[in-house]
Amino acid sequence: MKVLVTGASGFIGSALCARFFEAGDVEVVAAVRTANLANPPYGSITVRDLGPDTLWNDVLQSVDVVVHTAARVHVTSGTDPASGYRRINVDGTVNLARQAADCGVQRFVFLSSVKVNGERTRSGHAFGADDQPAPIDTYGKSKYDAEIELLRMTKGHDMELVTIRPTLVYGPGVKANFLTLLHWVYKGYPLPFAYVRNVRSLIAVSNLVDLIRVCCVHPKAANETFMAADGEDVSIAELLTRLGVALHRPVRLLPVPRTLLLAGATIAGKRDYARKLLGNLQVDTRKTRELLDWAPIVSMEQELESTSQHYLESLQ
């Protein structure tokens, strides 16, 4: 099987390419935005901008599956967020998919986001793959628009579409907010989350790339949408405690009421971030597990250990 992986130098894309290489049964074409990979441990590399006018035909020849992990997740200041996200996440995605279909690609695996469903869940009401989408922020809306456009486009072609909506992805080399949590715990900062008993779903990058691998070949994955999570939901307090164990650091959790946390975050201009951190976000993966006969290959404890080890090594 020959697979084109976009975003191959990113956190998820690089882990996926490495997994394919380890399996030894996949020929990988790694698409990157800039030629910044030295001696990659997998297949060939092609440099492509993920724009609406990019030509892909030359690299799509004889490709069986496209796994599209590339996306714009941030828009630089001075750029209209909606148009910036749409150019890459919607127009660039559909442009690639249309050319893939014209070149005879059998399946297009699209990495979307839980943000298509929304930002928070009510207690006991997890997001499901077939729920009515309700994206809130501009990024989530761009992913939803891409899903809609892909559905429309693939209806007129033989190419199958598989959509995956992962929750927060963590693992060795993770960046952004999860890296901040690692830093907080390692430095021993007092953290005001002892009273926070929210429930959040996460997914280890090892589990996500395994699910993507299954979605490349499983016959029942065709034209379906799947939620992706470990199935071990945790509160922010429990997550920090588990990170402390993995990092061999004591975790100092202070008993601060949630209302005070939100008030302080509002004053600091971080209310939206605090509401996401303190709120619930659960997903229901029964469809993923039952239809694909899939189960996570690593536990949260195992992936947190690997993540923490990588973080500690990066400090040396």
Short mmCIF file of C-alpha atoms in Angstrom, two decimals, residues 6 15 24 42 55-56 60 67 97 99 120 148 156 164 196 214 272 298 314:
data_model
loop_
_atom_site.label_atom_id
_atom_site.label_comp_id
_atom_site.label_asym_id
_atom_site.label_seq_id
_atom_site.Cartn_x
_atom_site.Cartn_y
_atom_site.Cartn_z
CA THR A 6 0.44 15.50 4.69
CA ALA A 15 4.43 9.75 14.54
CA GLY A 24 7.18 -2.31 7.06
CA TYR A 42 10.47 6.77 6.24
CA LEU A 55 -0.63 20.93 -7.73
CA TRP A 56 -0.45 17.40 -6.33
CA LEU A 60 -0.49 11.22 -6.22
CA VAL A 67 -3.92 10.74 5.17
CA ALA A 97 -8.97 15.69 -2.16
CA GLN A 99 -6.95 15.85 -7.24
CA ARG A 120 -17.57 21.68 26.23
CA ILE A 148 -19.02 19.41 4.59
CA GLY A 156 -19.46 12.35 -7.13
CA ILE A 164 -11.53 11.28 12.46
CA VAL A 196 -11.58 20.96 39.99
CA VAL A 214 -6.87 1.00 10.86
CA ASP A 272 -11.94 31.45 27.51
CA VAL A 298 -1.37 1.90 25.08
CA SER A 314 14.76 17.47 26.14
#
